[in-house]
Amino acid sequence: MMEKFTYFHKSESPFSQLYPALFEVHDVQFISAEQYMFYSKAMLFGDIELAEQILRARLPSGQKALGCMVRSFDPKVWDQHCKAIAYAGNYEKFIQNEELLQVLLDTKGTTLVKAGRSDLIWGVGLAEDDPRIHNRSSWQGHNLLGEILTQLRENLIHGN
């Protein structure tokens, strides 16, 4: 059986980290999974002051810019934790927003794929209209976000 894909790229997609979605974790309010990820990154490295600035930043571009300034950042430590952080943020985003959860569940039977030429880590490094995107072996990137969302969906369907 041929693998089927659900592609997403733009911030208007509910699968995007940038998509506006209110959710709360440990009494902290977030406006997107992107904000959660950069807040968690700052907290992971003990940069509480920057984490608070990320919470006050209203635009994803500002959250990301701040997230790139985390003091004591260690890429090896981040690599060990980033997938779990992205999973946790998206779990909360989807379970606390019923309409978004349904959109995620409706992708059953497909692998979610973050399209876009510029993202080789969280996406596949190919535009949605690039014919190579239909073949996993042609992907230029790792598709971490797509794989995390696909696993999240499967876990939610199977009650894990």
PDB file of C-alpha atoms in Angstrom:
ATOM      1  CA  MET A   1       0.000   0.000   0.000  1.00  0.00           C
ATOM      2  CA  MET A   2       1.287   3.423  -0.951  1.00  0.00           C
ATOM      3  CA  GLU A   3       1.845   5.883   1.896  1.00  0.00           C
ATOM      4  CA  LYS A   4      -0.595   8.805   1.925  1.00  0.00           C
ATOM      5  CA  PHE A   5       0.338  12.280   3.097  1.00  0.00           C
ATOM      6  CA  THR A   6      -1.374  15.366   4.494  1.00  0.00           C
ATOM      7  CA  TYR A   7       0.754  18.401   3.655  1.00  0.00           C
ATOM      8  CA  PHE A   8       0.821  21.675   5.554  1.00  0.00           C
ATOM      9  CA  HIS A   9       2.966  24.749   5.271  1.00  0.00           C
ATOM     10  CA  LYS A  10       1.313  28.076   5.891  1.00  0.00           C
ATOM     11  CA  SER A  11       0.723  29.517   9.350  1.00  0.00           C
ATOM     12  CA  GLU A  12      -3.007  29.338   8.547  1.00  0.00           C
ATOM     13  CA  SER A  13      -2.821  25.536   8.880  1.00  0.00           C
ATOM     14  CA  PRO A  14      -3.943  24.197  12.271  1.00  0.00           C
ATOM     15  CA  PHE A  15      -0.874  21.948  12.155  1.00  0.00           C
ATOM     16  CA  SER A  16       1.524  24.902  12.059  1.00  0.00           C
ATOM     17  CA  GLN A  17       3.333  25.846  15.246  1.00  0.00           C
ATOM     18  CA  LEU A  18       2.352  29.439  14.415  1.00  0.00           C
ATOM     19  CA  TYR A  19      -1.388  28.769  14.255  1.00  0.00           C
ATOM     20  CA  PRO A  20      -3.176  30.817  16.925  1.00  0.00           C
ATOM     21  CA  ALA A  21      -4.567  28.457  19.544  1.00  0.00           C
ATOM     22  CA  LEU A  22      -5.090  29.267  23.210  1.00  0.00           C
ATOM     23  CA  PHE A  23      -4.129  26.620  25.730  1.00  0.00           C
ATOM     24  CA  GLU A  24      -2.815  26.383  29.258  1.00  0.00           C
ATOM     25  CA  VAL A  25      -0.091  24.277  30.833  1.00  0.00           C
ATOM     26  CA  HIS A  26       0.580  24.396  34.596  1.00  0.00           C
ATOM     27  CA  ASP A  27      -1.395  27.651  34.931  1.00  0.00           C
ATOM     28  CA  VAL A  28       0.603  29.322  32.137  1.00  0.00           C
ATOM     29  CA  GLN A  29      -1.398  30.587  29.114  1.00  0.00           C
ATOM     30  CA  PHE A  30      -0.018  30.148  25.594  1.00  0.00           C
ATOM     31  CA  ILE A  31      -1.259  31.600  22.322  1.00  0.00           C
ATOM     32  CA  SER A  32       0.448  29.075  20.031  1.00  0.00           C
ATOM     33  CA  ALA A  33       2.564  25.939  20.055  1.00  0.00           C
ATOM     34  CA  GLU A  34       5.443  28.133  18.855  1.00  0.00           C
ATOM     35  CA  GLN A  35       5.236  30.255  21.996  1.00  0.00           C
ATOM     36  CA  TYR A  36       5.086  27.107  24.135  1.00  0.00           C
ATOM     37  CA  MET A  37       8.164  25.669  22.434  1.00  0.00           C
ATOM     38  CA  PHE A  38      10.329  28.757  22.864  1.00  0.00           C
ATOM     39  CA  TYR A  39       9.100  29.323  26.428  1.00  0.00           C
ATOM     40  CA  SER A  40       9.965  25.701  27.222  1.00  0.00           C
ATOM     41  CA  LYS A  41      13.358  26.104  25.556  1.00  0.00           C
ATOM     42  CA  ALA A  42      14.153  29.070  27.796  1.00  0.00           C
ATOM     43  CA  MET A  43      12.936  27.195  30.886  1.00  0.00           C
ATOM     44  CA  LEU A  44      14.988  24.105  29.944  1.00  0.00           C
ATOM     45  CA  PHE A  45      18.131  26.233  30.106  1.00  0.00           C
ATOM     46  CA  GLY A  46      17.058  28.128  33.225  1.00  0.00           C
ATOM     47  CA  ASP A  47      16.559  31.460  31.479  1.00  0.00           C
ATOM     48  CA  ILE A  48      13.447  32.503  33.416  1.00  0.00           C
ATOM     49  CA  GLU A  49      13.714  36.171  32.455  1.00  0.00           C
ATOM     50  CA  LEU A  50      13.694  35.335  28.751  1.00  0.00           C
ATOM     51  CA  ALA A  51      10.866  32.807  29.243  1.00  0.00           C
ATOM     52  CA  GLU A  52       8.752  35.602  30.718  1.00  0.00           C
ATOM     53  CA  GLN A  53       9.596  37.864  27.767  1.00  0.00           C
ATOM     54  CA  ILE A  54       8.502  35.095  25.387  1.00  0.00           C
ATOM     55  CA  LEU A  55       5.171  34.910  27.208  1.00  0.00           C
ATOM     56  CA  ARG A  56       4.686  38.658  26.745  1.00  0.00           C
ATOM     57  CA  ALA A  57       5.607  38.552  23.041  1.00  0.00           C
ATOM     58  CA  ARG A  58       2.391  38.527  21.003  1.00  0.00           C
ATOM     59  CA  LEU A  59       3.841  37.664  17.589  1.00  0.00           C
ATOM     60  CA  PRO A  60       5.498  34.347  16.684  1.00  0.00           C
ATOM     61  CA  SER A  61       8.374  36.199  15.011  1.00  0.00           C
ATOM     62  CA  GLY A  62       9.144  37.939  18.309  1.00  0.00           C
ATOM     63  CA  GLN A  63       8.831  34.696  20.251  1.00  0.00           C
ATOM     64  CA  LYS A  64      11.255  32.995  17.879  1.00  0.00           C
ATOM     65  CA  ALA A  65      13.728  35.896  17.988  1.00  0.00           C
ATOM     66  CA  LEU A  66      13.715  35.737  21.787  1.00  0.00           C
ATOM     67  CA  GLY A  67      13.971  31.940  21.710  1.00  0.00           C
ATOM     68  CA  CYS A  68      17.191  32.262  19.723  1.00  0.00           C
ATOM     69  CA  MET A  69      18.721  34.345  22.546  1.00  0.00           C
ATOM     70  CA  VAL A  70      18.419  31.740  25.336  1.00  0.00           C
ATOM     71  CA  ARG A  71      21.396  31.958  27.662  1.00  0.00           C
ATOM     72  CA  SER A  72      23.371  28.772  28.362  1.00  0.00           C
ATOM     73  CA  PHE A  73      21.884  27.147  25.248  1.00  0.00           C
ATOM     74  CA  ASP A  74      23.442  23.769  24.449  1.00  0.00           C
ATOM     75  CA  PRO A  75      22.429  22.297  21.078  1.00  0.00           C
ATOM     76  CA  LYS A  76      23.066  18.727  22.273  1.00  0.00           C
ATOM     77  CA  VAL A  77      20.727  19.180  25.227  1.00  0.00           C
ATOM     78  CA  TRP A  78      18.139  20.858  22.977  1.00  0.00           C
ATOM     79  CA  ASP A  79      18.337  17.956  20.496  1.00  0.00           C
ATOM     80  CA  GLN A  80      17.589  15.560  23.368  1.00  0.00           C
ATOM     81  CA  HIS A  81      14.496  17.493  24.486  1.00  0.00           C
ATOM     82  CA  CYS A  82      13.035  19.407  21.513  1.00  0.00           C
ATOM     83  CA  LYS A  83      10.840  16.590  20.193  1.00  0.00           C
ATOM     84  CA  ALA A  84       9.290  15.902  23.606  1.00  0.00           C
ATOM     85  CA  ILE A  85       8.684  19.631  24.089  1.00  0.00           C
ATOM     86  CA  ALA A  86       7.036  19.969  20.666  1.00  0.00           C
ATOM     87  CA  TYR A  87       4.920  16.886  21.363  1.00  0.00           C
ATOM     88  CA  ALA A  88       3.787  18.177  24.763  1.00  0.00           C
ATOM     89  CA  GLY A  89       2.859  21.605  23.405  1.00  0.00           C
ATOM     90  CA  ASN A  90       0.916  20.159  20.501  1.00  0.00           C
ATOM     91  CA  TYR A  91      -0.812  17.645  22.763  1.00  0.00           C
ATOM     92  CA  GLU A  92      -2.146  20.493  24.905  1.00  0.00           C
ATOM     93  CA  LYS A  93      -2.985  22.627  21.869  1.00  0.00           C
ATOM     94  CA  PHE A  94      -5.112  19.885  20.328  1.00  0.00           C
ATOM     95  CA  ILE A  95      -6.792  18.427  23.412  1.00  0.00           C
ATOM     96  CA  GLN A  96      -7.768  21.889  24.671  1.00  0.00           C
ATOM     97  CA  ASN A  97      -9.219  22.966  21.307  1.00  0.00           C
ATOM     98  CA  GLU A  98     -11.912  20.528  20.231  1.00  0.00           C
ATOM     99  CA  GLU A  99     -12.261  21.862  16.672  1.00  0.00           C
ATOM    100  CA  LEU A 100      -8.503  21.564  16.090  1.00  0.00           C
ATOM    101  CA  LEU A 101      -8.506  18.074  17.570  1.00  0.00           C
ATOM    102  CA  GLN A 102     -11.145  17.008  15.052  1.00  0.00           C
ATOM    103  CA  VAL A 103      -9.065  18.417  12.184  1.00  0.00           C
ATOM    104  CA  LEU A 104      -6.087  16.379  13.422  1.00  0.00           C
ATOM    105  CA  LEU A 105      -8.143  13.198  13.840  1.00  0.00           C
ATOM    106  CA  ASP A 106      -9.548  13.655  10.331  1.00  0.00           C
ATOM    107  CA  THR A 107      -6.042  13.055   8.925  1.00  0.00           C
ATOM    108  CA  LYS A 108      -6.193   9.399  10.054  1.00  0.00           C
ATOM    109  CA  GLY A 109      -4.449   7.098   7.605  1.00  0.00           C
ATOM    110  CA  THR A 110      -1.964   9.721   6.436  1.00  0.00           C
ATOM    111  CA  THR A 111       1.442  10.958   7.477  1.00  0.00           C
ATOM    112  CA  LEU A 112       1.507  14.674   8.227  1.00  0.00           C
ATOM    113  CA  VAL A 113       4.195  16.496   6.265  1.00  0.00           C
ATOM    114  CA  LYS A 114       5.499  20.006   6.911  1.00  0.00           C
ATOM    115  CA  ALA A 115       6.170  21.386   3.449  1.00  0.00           C
ATOM    116  CA  GLY A 116       8.423  24.337   2.714  1.00  0.00           C
ATOM    117  CA  ARG A 117      11.845  24.719   1.183  1.00  0.00           C
ATOM    118  CA  SER A 118      13.533  26.430   4.106  1.00  0.00           C
ATOM    119  CA  ASP A 119      12.898  23.987   6.963  1.00  0.00           C
ATOM    120  CA  LEU A 120      15.160  20.941   6.912  1.00  0.00           C
ATOM    121  CA  ILE A 121      14.638  19.978  10.546  1.00  0.00           C
ATOM    122  CA  TRP A 122      10.947  20.361  11.346  1.00  0.00           C
ATOM    123  CA  GLY A 123       9.898  19.994   7.694  1.00  0.00           C
ATOM    124  CA  VAL A 124      10.913  18.149   4.529  1.00  0.00           C
ATOM    125  CA  GLY A 125      12.743  20.985   2.768  1.00  0.00           C
ATOM    126  CA  LEU A 126      10.463  20.817  -0.271  1.00  0.00           C
ATOM    127  CA  ALA A 127       7.587  22.989  -1.446  1.00  0.00           C
ATOM    128  CA  GLU A 128       4.136  21.443  -1.520  1.00  0.00           C
ATOM    129  CA  ASP A 129       4.083  21.653  -5.327  1.00  0.00           C
ATOM    130  CA  ASP A 130       7.471  19.917  -5.723  1.00  0.00           C
ATOM    131  CA  PRO A 131       6.830  16.412  -7.148  1.00  0.00           C
ATOM    132  CA  ARG A 132       9.560  14.951  -4.915  1.00  0.00           C
ATOM    133  CA  ILE A 133       7.415  15.655  -1.840  1.00  0.00           C
ATOM    134  CA  HIS A 134       5.264  12.611  -2.653  1.00  0.00           C
ATOM    135  CA  ASN A 135       8.172  10.228  -2.069  1.00  0.00           C
ATOM    136  CA  ARG A 136       9.658  10.039   1.432  1.00  0.00           C
ATOM    137  CA  SER A 137      13.054   8.998   0.027  1.00  0.00           C
ATOM    138  CA  SER A 138      13.255  12.314  -1.883  1.00  0.00           C
ATOM    139  CA  TRP A 139      12.724  14.524   1.148  1.00  0.00           C
ATOM    140  CA  GLN A 140      15.527  16.933   1.903  1.00  0.00           C
ATOM    141  CA  GLY A 141      14.622  17.373   5.583  1.00  0.00           C
ATOM    142  CA  HIS A 142      13.633  15.331   8.637  1.00  0.00           C
ATOM    143  CA  ASN A 143       9.936  16.308   8.976  1.00  0.00           C
ATOM    144  CA  LEU A 144      10.160  16.269  12.785  1.00  0.00           C
ATOM    145  CA  LEU A 145       6.957  18.274  13.246  1.00  0.00           C
ATOM    146  CA  GLY A 146       5.038  16.101  10.802  1.00  0.00           C
ATOM    147  CA  GLU A 147       6.223  12.935  12.526  1.00  0.00           C
ATOM    148  CA  ILE A 148       5.387  14.337  15.974  1.00  0.00           C
ATOM    149  CA  LEU A 149       1.869  15.299  14.869  1.00  0.00           C
ATOM    150  CA  THR A 150       1.332  11.935  13.182  1.00  0.00           C
ATOM    151  CA  GLN A 151       2.421  10.128  16.368  1.00  0.00           C
ATOM    152  CA  LEU A 152       0.267  12.409  18.510  1.00  0.00           C
ATOM    153  CA  ARG A 153      -2.764  11.644  16.363  1.00  0.00           C
ATOM    154  CA  GLU A 154      -2.136   7.907  16.565  1.00  0.00           C
ATOM    155  CA  ASN A 155      -1.693   8.079  20.348  1.00  0.00           C
ATOM    156  CA  LEU A 156      -4.948  10.016  20.709  1.00  0.00           C
ATOM    157  CA  ILE A 157      -6.842   7.569  18.488  1.00  0.00           C
ATOM    158  CA  HIS A 158      -5.529   4.569  20.416  1.00  0.00           C
ATOM    159  CA  GLY A 159      -5.864   6.164  23.856  1.00  0.00           C
ATOM    160  CA  ASN A 160      -2.126   6.284  24.617  1.00  0.00           C
TER     161      ASN A 160
END
